[in-house]
Coordinates of C-alpha atoms in Angstrom, one line a residue:
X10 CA 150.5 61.4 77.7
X11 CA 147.9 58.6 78.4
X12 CA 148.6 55.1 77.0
X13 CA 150.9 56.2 74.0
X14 CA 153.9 54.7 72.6
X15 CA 157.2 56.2 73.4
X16 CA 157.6 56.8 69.7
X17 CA 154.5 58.2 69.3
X18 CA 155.0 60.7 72.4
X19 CA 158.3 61.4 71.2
X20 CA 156.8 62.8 68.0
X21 CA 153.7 65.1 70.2
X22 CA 156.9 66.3 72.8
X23 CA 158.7 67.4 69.3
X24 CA 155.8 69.3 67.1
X25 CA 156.9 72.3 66.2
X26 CA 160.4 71.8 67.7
X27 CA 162.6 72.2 64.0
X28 CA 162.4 73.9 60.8
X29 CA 162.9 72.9 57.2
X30 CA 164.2 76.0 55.6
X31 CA 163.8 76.1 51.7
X32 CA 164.4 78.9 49.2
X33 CA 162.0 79.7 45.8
X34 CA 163.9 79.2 42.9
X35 CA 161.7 81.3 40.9
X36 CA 160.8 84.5 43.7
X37 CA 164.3 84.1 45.6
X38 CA 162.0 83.7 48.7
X39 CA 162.3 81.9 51.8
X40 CA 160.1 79.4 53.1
X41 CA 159.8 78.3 56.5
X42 CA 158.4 74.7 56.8
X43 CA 158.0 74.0 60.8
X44 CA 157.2 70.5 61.7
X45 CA 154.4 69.8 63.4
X46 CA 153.5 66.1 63.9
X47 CA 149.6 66.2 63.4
X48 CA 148.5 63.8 66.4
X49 CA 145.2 63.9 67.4
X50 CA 146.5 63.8 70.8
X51 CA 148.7 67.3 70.3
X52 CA 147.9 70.2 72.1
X53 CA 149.2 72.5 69.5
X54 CA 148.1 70.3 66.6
X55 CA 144.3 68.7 67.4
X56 CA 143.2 72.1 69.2
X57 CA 140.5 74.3 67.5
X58 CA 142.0 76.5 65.4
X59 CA 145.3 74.1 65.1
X60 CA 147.4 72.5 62.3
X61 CA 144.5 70.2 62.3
X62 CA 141.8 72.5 61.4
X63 CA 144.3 74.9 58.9
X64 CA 145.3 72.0 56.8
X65 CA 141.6 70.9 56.5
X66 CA 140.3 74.6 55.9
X67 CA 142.8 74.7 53.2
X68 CA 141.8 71.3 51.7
X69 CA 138.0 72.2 51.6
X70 CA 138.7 75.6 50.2
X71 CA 140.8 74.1 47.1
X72 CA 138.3 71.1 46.0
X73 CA 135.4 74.0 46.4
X74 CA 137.7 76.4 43.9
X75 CA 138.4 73.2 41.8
X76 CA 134.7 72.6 41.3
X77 CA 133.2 75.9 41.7
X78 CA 136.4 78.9 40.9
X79 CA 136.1 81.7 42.9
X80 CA 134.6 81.3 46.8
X81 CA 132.3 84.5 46.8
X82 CA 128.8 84.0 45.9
X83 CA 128.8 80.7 47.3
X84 CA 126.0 79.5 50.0
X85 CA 126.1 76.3 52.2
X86 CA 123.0 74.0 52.1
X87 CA 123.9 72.4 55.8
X88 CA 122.1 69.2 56.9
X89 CA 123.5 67.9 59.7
X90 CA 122.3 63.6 60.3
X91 CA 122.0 62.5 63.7
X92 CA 121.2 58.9 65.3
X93 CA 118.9 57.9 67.9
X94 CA 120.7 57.1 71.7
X95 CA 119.7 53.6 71.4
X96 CA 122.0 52.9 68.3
X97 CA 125.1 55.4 68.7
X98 CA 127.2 52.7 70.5
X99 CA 127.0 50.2 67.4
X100 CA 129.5 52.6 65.8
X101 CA 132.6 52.3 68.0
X102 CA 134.6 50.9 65.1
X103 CA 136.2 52.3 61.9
X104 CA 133.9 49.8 59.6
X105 CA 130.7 51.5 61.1
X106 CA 131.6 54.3 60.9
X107 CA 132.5 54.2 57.5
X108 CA 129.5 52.4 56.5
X109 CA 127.6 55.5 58.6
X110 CA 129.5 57.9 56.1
X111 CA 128.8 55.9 52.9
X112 CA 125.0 55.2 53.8
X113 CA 124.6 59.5 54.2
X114 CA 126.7 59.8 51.0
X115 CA 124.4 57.5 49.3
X116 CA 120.9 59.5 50.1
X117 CA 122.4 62.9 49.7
X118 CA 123.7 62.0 46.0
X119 CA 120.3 61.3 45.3
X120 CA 119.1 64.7 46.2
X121 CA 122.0 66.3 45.0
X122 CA 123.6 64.6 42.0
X123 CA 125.5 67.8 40.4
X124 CA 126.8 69.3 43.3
X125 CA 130.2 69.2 45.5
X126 CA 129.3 67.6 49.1
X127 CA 131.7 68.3 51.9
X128 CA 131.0 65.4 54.9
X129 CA 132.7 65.8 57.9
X130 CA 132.1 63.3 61.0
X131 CA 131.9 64.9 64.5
X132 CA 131.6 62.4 67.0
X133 CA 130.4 64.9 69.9
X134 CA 128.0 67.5 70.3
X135 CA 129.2 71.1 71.2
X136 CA 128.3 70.8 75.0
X137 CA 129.1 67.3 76.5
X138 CA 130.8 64.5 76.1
X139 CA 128.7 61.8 75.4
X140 CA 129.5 59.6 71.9
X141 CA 127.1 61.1 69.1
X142 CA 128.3 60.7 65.8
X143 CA 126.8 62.8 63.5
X144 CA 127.6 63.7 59.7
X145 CA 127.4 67.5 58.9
X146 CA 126.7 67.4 55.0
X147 CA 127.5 70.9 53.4
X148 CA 125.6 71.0 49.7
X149 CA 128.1 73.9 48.1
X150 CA 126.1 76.1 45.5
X151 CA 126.4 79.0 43.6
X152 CA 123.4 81.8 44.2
X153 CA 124.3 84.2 41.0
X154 CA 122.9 81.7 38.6
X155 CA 120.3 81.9 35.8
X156 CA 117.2 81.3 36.9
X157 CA 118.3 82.2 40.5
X158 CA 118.9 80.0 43.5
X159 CA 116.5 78.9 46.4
X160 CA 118.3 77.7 49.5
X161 CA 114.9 77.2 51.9
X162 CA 114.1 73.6 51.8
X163 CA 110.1 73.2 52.2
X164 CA 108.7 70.9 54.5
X165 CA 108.2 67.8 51.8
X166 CA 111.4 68.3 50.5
X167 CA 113.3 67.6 53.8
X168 CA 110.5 65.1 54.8
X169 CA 111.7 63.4 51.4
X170 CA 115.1 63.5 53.1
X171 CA 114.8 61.6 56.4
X172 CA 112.4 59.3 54.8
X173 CA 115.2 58.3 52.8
X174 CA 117.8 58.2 55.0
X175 CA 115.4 56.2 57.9
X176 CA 114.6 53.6 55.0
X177 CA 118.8 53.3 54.3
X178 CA 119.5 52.7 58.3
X179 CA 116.3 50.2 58.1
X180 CA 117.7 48.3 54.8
X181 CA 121.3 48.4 57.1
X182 CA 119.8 46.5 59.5
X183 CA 119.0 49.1 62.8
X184 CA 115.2 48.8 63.6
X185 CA 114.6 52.8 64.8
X186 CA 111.1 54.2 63.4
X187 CA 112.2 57.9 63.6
X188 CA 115.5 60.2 62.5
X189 CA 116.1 63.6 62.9
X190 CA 117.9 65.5 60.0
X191 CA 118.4 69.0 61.0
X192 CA 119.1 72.1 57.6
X193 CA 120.5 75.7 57.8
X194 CA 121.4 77.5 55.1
X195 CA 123.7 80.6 54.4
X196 CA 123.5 83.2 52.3
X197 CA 126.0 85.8 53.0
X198 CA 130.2 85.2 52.6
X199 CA 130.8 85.0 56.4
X200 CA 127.9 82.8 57.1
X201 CA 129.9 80.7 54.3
X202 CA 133.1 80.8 55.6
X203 CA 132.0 80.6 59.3
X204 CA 130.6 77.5 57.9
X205 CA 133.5 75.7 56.6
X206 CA 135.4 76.5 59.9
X207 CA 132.8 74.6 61.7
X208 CA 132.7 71.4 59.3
X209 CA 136.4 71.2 59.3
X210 CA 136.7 71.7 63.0
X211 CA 138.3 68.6 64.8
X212 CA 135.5 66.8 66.7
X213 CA 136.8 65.6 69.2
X214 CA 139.8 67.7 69.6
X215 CA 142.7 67.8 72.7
X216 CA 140.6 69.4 75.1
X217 CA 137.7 67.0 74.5
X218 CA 140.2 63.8 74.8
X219 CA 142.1 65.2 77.7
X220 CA 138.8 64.8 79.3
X221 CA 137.8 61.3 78.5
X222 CA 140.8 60.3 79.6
X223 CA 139.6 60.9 82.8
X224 CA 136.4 59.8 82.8
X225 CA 135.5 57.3 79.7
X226 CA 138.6 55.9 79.6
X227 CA 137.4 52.9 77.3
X228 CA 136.2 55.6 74.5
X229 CA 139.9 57.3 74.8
X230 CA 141.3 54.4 74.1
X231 CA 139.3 53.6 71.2
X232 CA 139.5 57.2 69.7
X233 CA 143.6 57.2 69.9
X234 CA 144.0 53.5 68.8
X235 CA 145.5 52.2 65.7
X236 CA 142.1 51.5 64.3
X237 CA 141.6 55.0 64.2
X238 CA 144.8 56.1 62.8
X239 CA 144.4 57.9 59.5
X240 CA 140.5 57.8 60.0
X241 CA 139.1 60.5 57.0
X242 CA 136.7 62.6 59.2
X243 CA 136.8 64.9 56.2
X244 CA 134.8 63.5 52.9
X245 CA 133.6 64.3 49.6
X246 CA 130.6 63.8 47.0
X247 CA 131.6 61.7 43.6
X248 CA 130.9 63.3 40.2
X249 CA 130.8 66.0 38.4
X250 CA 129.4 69.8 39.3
X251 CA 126.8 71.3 37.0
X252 CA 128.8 73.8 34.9
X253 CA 126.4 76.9 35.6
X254 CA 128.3 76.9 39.3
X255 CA 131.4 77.4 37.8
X256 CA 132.9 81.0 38.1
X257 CA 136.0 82.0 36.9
X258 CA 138.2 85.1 38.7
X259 CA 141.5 85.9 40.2
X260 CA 140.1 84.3 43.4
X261 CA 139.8 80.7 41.9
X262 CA 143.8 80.5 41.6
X263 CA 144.4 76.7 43.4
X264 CA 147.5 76.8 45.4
X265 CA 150.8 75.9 43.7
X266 CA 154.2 76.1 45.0
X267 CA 157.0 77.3 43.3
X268 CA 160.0 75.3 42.9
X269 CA 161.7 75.1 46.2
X270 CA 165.4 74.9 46.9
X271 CA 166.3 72.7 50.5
X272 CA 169.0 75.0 52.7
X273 CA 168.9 73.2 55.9
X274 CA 166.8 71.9 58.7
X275 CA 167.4 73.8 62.1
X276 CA 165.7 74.0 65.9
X277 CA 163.0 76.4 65.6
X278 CA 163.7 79.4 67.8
X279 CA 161.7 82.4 67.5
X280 CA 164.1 85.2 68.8
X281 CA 166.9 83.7 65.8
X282 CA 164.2 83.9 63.4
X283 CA 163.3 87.4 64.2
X284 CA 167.0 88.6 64.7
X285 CA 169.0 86.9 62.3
X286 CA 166.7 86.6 59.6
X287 CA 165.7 90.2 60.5
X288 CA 161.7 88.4 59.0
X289 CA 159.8 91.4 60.4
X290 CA 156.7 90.6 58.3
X291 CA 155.9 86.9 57.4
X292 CA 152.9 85.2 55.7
X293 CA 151.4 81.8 56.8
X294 CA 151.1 80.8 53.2
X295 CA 150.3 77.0 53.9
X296 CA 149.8 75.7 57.2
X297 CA 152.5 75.7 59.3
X298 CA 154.8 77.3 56.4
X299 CA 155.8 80.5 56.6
X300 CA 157.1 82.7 53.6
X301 CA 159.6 85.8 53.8
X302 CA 162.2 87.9 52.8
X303 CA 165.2 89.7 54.9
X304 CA 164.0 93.3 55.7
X305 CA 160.3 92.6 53.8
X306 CA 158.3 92.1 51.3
X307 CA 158.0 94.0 47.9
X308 CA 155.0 94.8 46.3
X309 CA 156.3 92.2 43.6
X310 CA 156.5 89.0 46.2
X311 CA 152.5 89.5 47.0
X312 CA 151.6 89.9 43.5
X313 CA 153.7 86.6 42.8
X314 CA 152.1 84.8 46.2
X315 CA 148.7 86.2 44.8
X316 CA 149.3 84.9 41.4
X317 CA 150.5 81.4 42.6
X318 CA 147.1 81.1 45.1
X319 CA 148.9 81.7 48.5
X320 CA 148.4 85.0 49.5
X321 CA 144.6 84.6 49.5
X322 CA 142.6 88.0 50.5
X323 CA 139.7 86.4 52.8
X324 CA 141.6 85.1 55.1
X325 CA 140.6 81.6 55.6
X326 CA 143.4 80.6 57.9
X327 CA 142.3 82.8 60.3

């Protein structure tokens, strides 16, 4: 690993490597907690689809069924705000970045004071690797309401958009004279969930760094430094939702764990945990934690996982 400190690539050599093993004290269950060390510059961890992506797939989907109860019948508003080439290098540090994030936040609440906004920062495009940082802003909205729910933005209406957000960059000091916003909407439930796999994707991920290592070294650097660490790529909006997007159902249940019981921490093997466990059938209930029970489940323990918001029907892990 490029330029990391030994404990740092101790930690990425590691992820995966042991096992906290815990038992439910209400479900007599067992729970598999494997530890995975969340480094952007993991293979495992920072790919697409990784521990990365689960744990901010999960995130999004339980402030969404906070605000909004169950996740069918809901449609993404996407806008996605880019920057011109001439200014995109004026954001190689945390503070303008942030600033980026706050100045978007501040014209989309304008347009959209009563709803959930999911931000996400991607700092590359999908085909290259040249430094564009963009915000992908995702207005959440319920489409069974009264009165019904138009997702098509008309011309004015976006116009009214990158006016707004052109005068904010202007007022923050960068002279450009044009912006382009970009909207997509969706309107059926895998559109939606397609959708929040692409905001919470990480951007840049492992394969993405690998290859600035080699050739931008300086933007490598910069994008594994300390003044990244802990960087939020993922945001939200401030406020309160309108209560007509509010549904209740069985598939608004927010995750809670039961009451766990610590048995041991072990090195993860995968033949031991087959064999010895005899853990035929398992359930990624959070990521990277795995629930079971010697010779199977009952139709009792997925009514309990069900009831307790971890055994979750659409399949958003996947």
């Amino acid at each position: 690993m490029l330029n990391l400190p030994k404990s740092r690539s101790l930690r990425v050599s590691l992820c995966g490597e042991y096992v906290n093993h815990f038992q439910g004290q209400e479900s007599g269950l067992q729970y598999f907690h494997r530890l995975f060390c969340y480094d952007s510059t993991c293979p495992v961890c920072n790919s697409k689809g990784g521990m990365i992506h689960k744990r901010r797939k999960l995130l999004i989907r339980e402030r969404i069924k906070k605000s909004y109860g169950v996740l069918d019948d809901l449609a993404l508003g996407k806008f996605v705000f880019t920057l011109p080439s001439e200014i995109r290098s004026e954001l190689l540090s945390r503070d303008d970045l942030n600033a980026f994030i706050r100045l978007v936040r501040g014209v989309m609440k304008s347009f959209y004071p009563d709803r959930l906004i999911c931000y996400s920062v991607h700092l590359f495009g999908d085909r290259d690797l040249i430094f564009k940082p963009h915000i992908n802003a995702y207005v959440i909205e319920r489409l069974a309401v009264a009165g019904g729910c138009k997702m098509k933005l008309e011309a004015d209406a976006l116009a009214a958009v990158k006016s707004a957000y052109l005068l904010s960059l202007n007022h923050a000091g960068y002279d450009i004279a044009g912006v382009v916003v970009n909207y997509k909407f969706t309107l059926k439930a895998s559109q939606f969930f397609h959708g929040i796999k692409y905001l919470s994707r990480p951007c840049p991920d492992y394969n993405i760094l690998m290859k600035l290592a080699d050739e931008n070294p300086s933007l490598y650097d910069f994008l594994i430094s300390d003044e990244m660490k802990g960087f939020q790529f993922i945001r939200y909006s401030r406020g309160s939702v309108a209560p007509n997007q509010y549904k209740a159902g069985k598939g608004g249940v927010l995750v809670k764990m039961e009451k766990l019981v610590f048995k041991g921490r072990e090195k993860f093997n995968h033949k031991i945990f087959i064999d010895e466990w005899r853990v035929y059938e398992r359930i990624e209930v959070l990521p990277g934690v795995f629930c079971c029970r010697s010779g199977g489940f009952t139709p009792k323990d997925k009514v309990f996982l069900k009831e307790h918001g971890l055994l979750d029907d659409l399949l958003i892990h996947k």
